[in-house]
Amino acid sequence: MSWTETLHRLTGSLTAHKPSLYPAEEWDDLNDIKIGKLSVDGFQGEQRTYALAVKAGLHLFNESLDASHELSQSLHHPTGSYWHGIMHRMEGDYSNAKYWFRMVSSYPVYERLAKDASQYLKECSLSDVSNALIREKLEKLSGASEWDPYAFVDLVEHQVTVAREAVAEELLQHIQWLEMRRLLQYSYAQSGGGGQLIELPEH
């Protein structure tokens, strides 16, 4: 089975899953094996690094932090740094996550991601968020025209280490899912993949 066929089969189930903000273990051990078997032998040069970025992203959808880290730390471009930053955020190493987001700098998906998050939050009832700090930051995010990865790290850190509130958890987990889907599609496109790997909203 080709890379594209195998990838589409894997992606369907994996990207429907919303990873935890702070995973305790892999979601599905079998998925890790399947991702590991995805061969990038047919890729050359920079496209090969983006194919590896796709694999790093799939491991994160499967909440397999070590496997994702092993790949992303070897990818010396902003996309590799982005997956690396998300991995450390999910690991709970928030200062290290910010370091890798500084390596990303500006990024092609940020504008659409900001719109994804804004649209989603405007459809939610933020008054149901009882933690005042998180509610305030989410309200700011709902009106933002630019994605701020550092602000999102702070939101996740406050939720995981202080607030631990169910409503906020659901909202932040969904935004993380939107972020990872945008990044996975971009990684796939840069690897030379044609068409949409994931159905994403157009803005």
mmCIF file of C-alpha atoms in Angstrom:
data_model
loop_
_atom_site.group_PDB
_atom_site.id
_atom_site.type_symbol
_atom_site.label_atom_id
_atom_site.label_comp_id
_atom_site.label_asym_id
_atom_site.label_seq_id
_atom_site.Cartn_x
_atom_site.Cartn_y
_atom_site.Cartn_z
ATOM 1 C CA MET A 1 0.000 0.000 0.000
ATOM 2 C CA SER A 2 1.367 3.436 -0.941
ATOM 3 C CA TRP A 3 2.321 6.227 1.469
ATOM 4 C CA THR A 4 -0.758 8.223 0.408
ATOM 5 C CA GLU A 5 -3.216 5.341 0.816
ATOM 6 C CA THR A 6 -1.836 4.310 4.215
ATOM 7 C CA LEU A 7 -1.668 7.917 5.364
ATOM 8 C CA HIS A 8 -5.293 8.630 4.481
ATOM 9 C CA ARG A 9 -6.443 5.511 6.313
ATOM 10 C CA LEU A 10 -4.517 6.469 9.434
ATOM 11 C CA THR A 11 -5.441 10.132 9.315
ATOM 12 C CA GLY A 12 -9.186 9.563 9.245
ATOM 13 C CA SER A 13 -9.371 7.989 12.702
ATOM 14 C CA LEU A 14 -6.440 9.809 14.272
ATOM 15 C CA THR A 15 -7.451 13.358 13.392
ATOM 16 C CA ALA A 16 -11.014 12.790 14.593
ATOM 17 C CA HIS A 17 -9.501 12.231 18.047
ATOM 18 C CA LYS A 18 -8.904 15.311 20.217
ATOM 19 C CA PRO A 19 -5.650 14.801 22.121
ATOM 20 C CA SER A 20 -5.441 15.669 25.790
ATOM 21 C CA LEU A 21 -3.779 18.901 26.881
ATOM 22 C CA TYR A 22 -1.561 16.788 29.142
ATOM 23 C CA PRO A 23 -1.489 13.148 27.973
ATOM 24 C CA ALA A 24 -0.610 10.436 30.464
ATOM 25 C CA GLU A 25 -0.023 7.685 27.887
ATOM 26 C CA GLU A 26 -0.450 6.803 24.217
ATOM 27 C CA TRP A 27 -4.033 6.765 22.982
ATOM 28 C CA ASP A 28 -3.619 3.559 20.925
ATOM 29 C CA ASP A 29 -0.421 1.475 20.894
ATOM 30 C CA LEU A 30 -1.320 -0.067 17.536
ATOM 31 C CA ASN A 31 -1.483 3.383 15.911
ATOM 32 C CA ASP A 32 2.082 4.053 17.007
ATOM 33 C CA ILE A 33 3.213 0.894 15.229
ATOM 34 C CA LYS A 34 1.323 1.882 12.072
ATOM 35 C CA ILE A 35 2.810 5.380 12.093
ATOM 36 C CA GLY A 36 6.280 3.964 12.657
ATOM 37 C CA LYS A 37 5.886 1.724 9.609
ATOM 38 C CA LEU A 38 5.046 4.661 7.333
ATOM 39 C CA SER A 39 8.130 4.715 5.099
ATOM 40 C CA VAL A 40 9.528 8.011 3.817
ATOM 41 C CA ASP A 41 12.003 6.282 1.492
ATOM 42 C CA GLY A 42 10.319 7.726 -1.581
ATOM 43 C CA PHE A 43 10.937 11.315 -0.448
ATOM 44 C CA GLN A 44 14.015 13.398 -1.165
ATOM 45 C CA GLY A 45 15.499 16.593 0.277
ATOM 46 C CA GLU A 46 13.199 19.059 1.993
ATOM 47 C CA GLN A 47 10.062 17.091 1.092
ATOM 48 C CA ARG A 48 11.409 14.212 3.147
ATOM 49 C CA THR A 49 11.669 16.446 6.224
ATOM 50 C CA TYR A 50 8.026 17.431 5.815
ATOM 51 C CA ALA A 51 6.997 13.786 5.432
ATOM 52 C CA LEU A 52 8.750 13.214 8.777
ATOM 53 C CA ALA A 53 6.856 16.221 10.171
ATOM 54 C CA VAL A 54 3.614 14.504 9.140
ATOM 55 C CA LYS A 55 4.690 11.444 11.119
ATOM 56 C CA ALA A 56 5.626 13.620 14.132
ATOM 57 C CA GLY A 57 2.163 15.167 13.981
ATOM 58 C CA LEU A 58 0.390 11.827 13.744
ATOM 59 C CA HIS A 59 2.270 10.613 16.818
ATOM 60 C CA LEU A 60 1.009 13.686 18.706
ATOM 61 C CA PHE A 61 -2.576 12.986 17.616
ATOM 62 C CA ASN A 62 -1.971 9.558 19.139
ATOM 63 C CA GLU A 63 -0.661 11.276 22.304
ATOM 64 C CA SER A 64 2.695 9.553 21.857
ATOM 65 C CA LEU A 65 5.030 12.303 22.983
ATOM 66 C CA ASP A 66 8.378 10.484 22.929
ATOM 67 C CA ALA A 67 7.881 9.133 19.412
ATOM 68 C CA SER A 68 6.887 12.567 18.147
ATOM 69 C CA HIS A 69 9.803 14.237 19.923
ATOM 70 C CA GLU A 70 12.316 11.842 18.392
ATOM 71 C CA LEU A 71 11.227 13.048 14.942
ATOM 72 C CA SER A 72 10.566 16.747 15.519
ATOM 73 C CA GLN A 73 13.875 17.464 17.238
ATOM 74 C CA SER A 74 15.694 16.410 14.056
ATOM 75 C CA LEU A 75 13.669 18.747 11.786
ATOM 76 C CA HIS A 76 15.495 22.045 11.488
ATOM 77 C CA HIS A 77 12.777 24.243 10.022
ATOM 78 C CA PRO A 78 9.798 26.146 11.500
ATOM 79 C CA THR A 79 7.372 23.251 10.973
ATOM 80 C CA GLY A 80 9.595 20.879 12.938
ATOM 81 C CA SER A 81 9.924 23.529 15.649
ATOM 82 C CA TYR A 82 6.132 23.935 15.721
ATOM 83 C CA TRP A 83 5.520 20.224 16.324
ATOM 84 C CA HIS A 84 8.374 20.308 18.848
ATOM 85 C CA GLY A 85 6.710 23.204 20.684
ATOM 86 C CA ILE A 86 3.319 21.483 20.816
ATOM 87 C CA MET A 87 4.973 18.323 22.144
ATOM 88 C CA HIS A 88 6.617 20.214 25.018
ATOM 89 C CA ARG A 89 3.356 22.036 25.765
ATOM 90 C CA MET A 90 1.556 18.683 25.997
ATOM 91 C CA GLU A 91 4.428 17.352 28.117
ATOM 92 C CA GLY A 92 3.935 20.215 30.573
ATOM 93 C CA ASP A 93 7.340 21.808 29.890
ATOM 94 C CA TYR A 94 5.835 25.214 29.161
ATOM 95 C CA SER A 95 8.993 27.331 29.105
ATOM 96 C CA ASN A 96 10.603 24.910 26.666
ATOM 97 C CA ALA A 97 7.464 25.025 24.516
ATOM 98 C CA LYS A 98 7.802 28.815 24.295
ATOM 99 C CA TYR A 99 11.437 28.458 23.271
ATOM 100 C CA TRP A 100 10.430 26.312 20.287
ATOM 101 C CA PHE A 101 7.609 28.664 19.358
ATOM 102 C CA ARG A 102 10.199 31.454 19.235
ATOM 103 C CA MET A 103 12.044 29.293 16.702
ATOM 104 C CA VAL A 104 8.836 29.142 14.655
ATOM 105 C CA SER A 105 8.448 32.941 14.599
ATOM 106 C CA SER A 106 5.644 33.880 12.186
ATOM 107 C CA TYR A 107 4.002 30.943 10.437
ATOM 108 C CA PRO A 108 1.750 30.405 7.392
ATOM 109 C CA VAL A 109 -1.152 28.792 9.298
ATOM 110 C CA TYR A 110 -1.347 31.397 12.068
ATOM 111 C CA GLU A 111 -3.859 33.647 10.314
ATOM 112 C CA ARG A 112 -6.308 30.861 9.536
ATOM 113 C CA LEU A 113 -5.790 29.284 12.950
ATOM 114 C CA ALA A 114 -6.705 32.581 14.619
ATOM 115 C CA LYS A 115 -9.906 32.622 12.563
ATOM 116 C CA ASP A 116 -10.641 28.975 13.403
ATOM 117 C CA ALA A 117 -10.267 29.659 17.134
ATOM 118 C CA SER A 118 -12.208 32.927 16.983
ATOM 119 C CA GLN A 119 -15.113 31.380 15.097
ATOM 120 C CA TYR A 120 -15.265 28.419 17.454
ATOM 121 C CA LEU A 121 -15.176 30.547 20.614
ATOM 122 C CA LYS A 122 -17.863 32.901 19.303
ATOM 123 C CA GLU A 123 -20.142 29.874 19.027
ATOM 124 C CA CYS A 124 -19.446 28.896 22.654
ATOM 125 C CA SER A 125 -20.862 30.272 25.861
ATOM 126 C CA LEU A 126 -17.755 31.627 27.561
ATOM 127 C CA SER A 127 -19.836 32.692 30.563
ATOM 128 C CA ASP A 128 -19.878 28.995 31.494
ATOM 129 C CA VAL A 129 -16.127 29.207 32.204
ATOM 130 C CA SER A 130 -15.927 29.813 35.945
ATOM 131 C CA ASN A 131 -12.217 30.628 36.169
ATOM 132 C CA ALA A 132 -11.996 34.384 35.628
ATOM 133 C CA LEU A 133 -8.470 34.435 34.206
ATOM 134 C CA ILE A 134 -9.169 31.727 31.644
ATOM 135 C CA ARG A 135 -12.503 33.312 30.693
ATOM 136 C CA GLU A 136 -10.813 36.689 30.178
ATOM 137 C CA LYS A 137 -8.057 35.208 28.016
ATOM 138 C CA LEU A 138 -10.541 33.192 25.954
ATOM 139 C CA GLU A 139 -12.634 36.311 25.362
ATOM 140 C CA LYS A 140 -9.502 38.066 24.124
ATOM 141 C CA LEU A 141 -8.668 35.096 21.902
ATOM 142 C CA SER A 142 -12.177 35.104 20.418
ATOM 143 C CA GLY A 143 -11.577 38.607 19.055
ATOM 144 C CA ALA A 144 -7.957 38.162 17.994
ATOM 145 C CA SER A 145 -6.976 38.497 14.339
ATOM 146 C CA GLU A 146 -3.540 36.931 14.921
ATOM 147 C CA TRP A 147 -2.574 33.681 16.624
ATOM 148 C CA ASP A 148 -0.452 34.108 19.743
ATOM 149 C CA PRO A 149 1.223 30.770 20.559
ATOM 150 C CA TYR A 150 2.683 32.116 23.816
ATOM 151 C CA ALA A 151 -0.730 33.216 25.104
ATOM 152 C CA PHE A 152 -2.090 29.775 24.309
ATOM 153 C CA VAL A 153 0.768 28.123 26.198
ATOM 154 C CA ASP A 154 -0.112 30.311 29.197
ATOM 155 C CA LEU A 155 -3.786 29.332 28.924
ATOM 156 C CA VAL A 156 -2.977 25.637 28.826
ATOM 157 C CA GLU A 157 -0.514 25.940 31.699
ATOM 158 C CA HIS A 158 -3.063 27.735 33.898
ATOM 159 C CA GLN A 159 -5.727 25.151 33.091
ATOM 160 C CA VAL A 160 -3.490 22.130 33.694
ATOM 161 C CA THR A 161 -1.684 23.384 36.810
ATOM 162 C CA VAL A 162 -4.250 25.639 38.499
ATOM 163 C CA ALA A 163 -7.836 25.774 37.222
ATOM 164 C CA ARG A 164 -8.486 22.149 36.178
ATOM 165 C CA GLU A 165 -11.944 23.154 35.066
ATOM 166 C CA ALA A 166 -14.016 20.848 32.869
ATOM 167 C CA VAL A 167 -15.556 23.529 30.627
ATOM 168 C CA ALA A 168 -12.206 25.255 30.016
ATOM 169 C CA GLU A 169 -10.563 21.879 29.379
ATOM 170 C CA GLU A 170 -13.036 21.099 26.613
ATOM 171 C CA LEU A 171 -12.603 24.510 24.963
ATOM 172 C CA LEU A 172 -8.803 24.450 25.052
ATOM 173 C CA GLN A 173 -8.638 20.847 23.903
ATOM 174 C CA HIS A 174 -10.772 21.722 20.885
ATOM 175 C CA ILE A 175 -8.565 24.704 19.996
ATOM 176 C CA GLN A 176 -5.463 22.521 20.288
ATOM 177 C CA TRP A 177 -7.175 20.054 17.927
ATOM 178 C CA LEU A 178 -7.876 22.845 15.420
ATOM 179 C CA GLU A 179 -4.228 23.898 15.638
ATOM 180 C CA MET A 180 -2.877 20.390 15.096
ATOM 181 C CA ARG A 181 -5.167 19.774 12.129
ATOM 182 C CA ARG A 182 -4.016 22.988 10.421
ATOM 183 C CA LEU A 183 -0.380 22.096 11.031
ATOM 184 C CA LEU A 184 -0.792 18.522 9.812
ATOM 185 C CA GLN A 185 -2.402 19.662 6.561
ATOM 186 C CA TYR A 186 0.394 22.197 6.011
ATOM 187 C CA SER A 187 3.067 19.559 6.704
ATOM 188 C CA TYR A 188 1.403 17.216 4.219
ATOM 189 C CA ALA A 189 1.163 19.915 1.535
ATOM 190 C CA GLN A 190 4.851 20.804 1.955
ATOM 191 C CA SER A 191 5.803 17.140 1.593
ATOM 192 C CA GLY A 192 4.335 17.259 -1.905
ATOM 193 C CA GLY A 193 1.006 15.709 -0.999
ATOM 194 C CA GLY A 194 -1.776 16.706 -3.352
ATOM 195 C CA GLY A 195 -5.266 17.730 -2.270
ATOM 196 C CA GLN A 196 -6.678 17.854 1.220
ATOM 197 C CA LEU A 197 -5.521 15.360 3.810
ATOM 198 C CA ILE A 198 -8.058 16.838 6.242
ATOM 199 C CA GLU A 199 -11.274 18.760 5.645
ATOM 200 C CA LEU A 200 -10.648 22.269 6.972
ATOM 201 C CA PRO A 201 -12.850 25.371 6.995
ATOM 202 C CA GLU A 202 -12.080 28.044 4.427
ATOM 203 C CA HIS A 203 -11.925 31.676 5.603
#
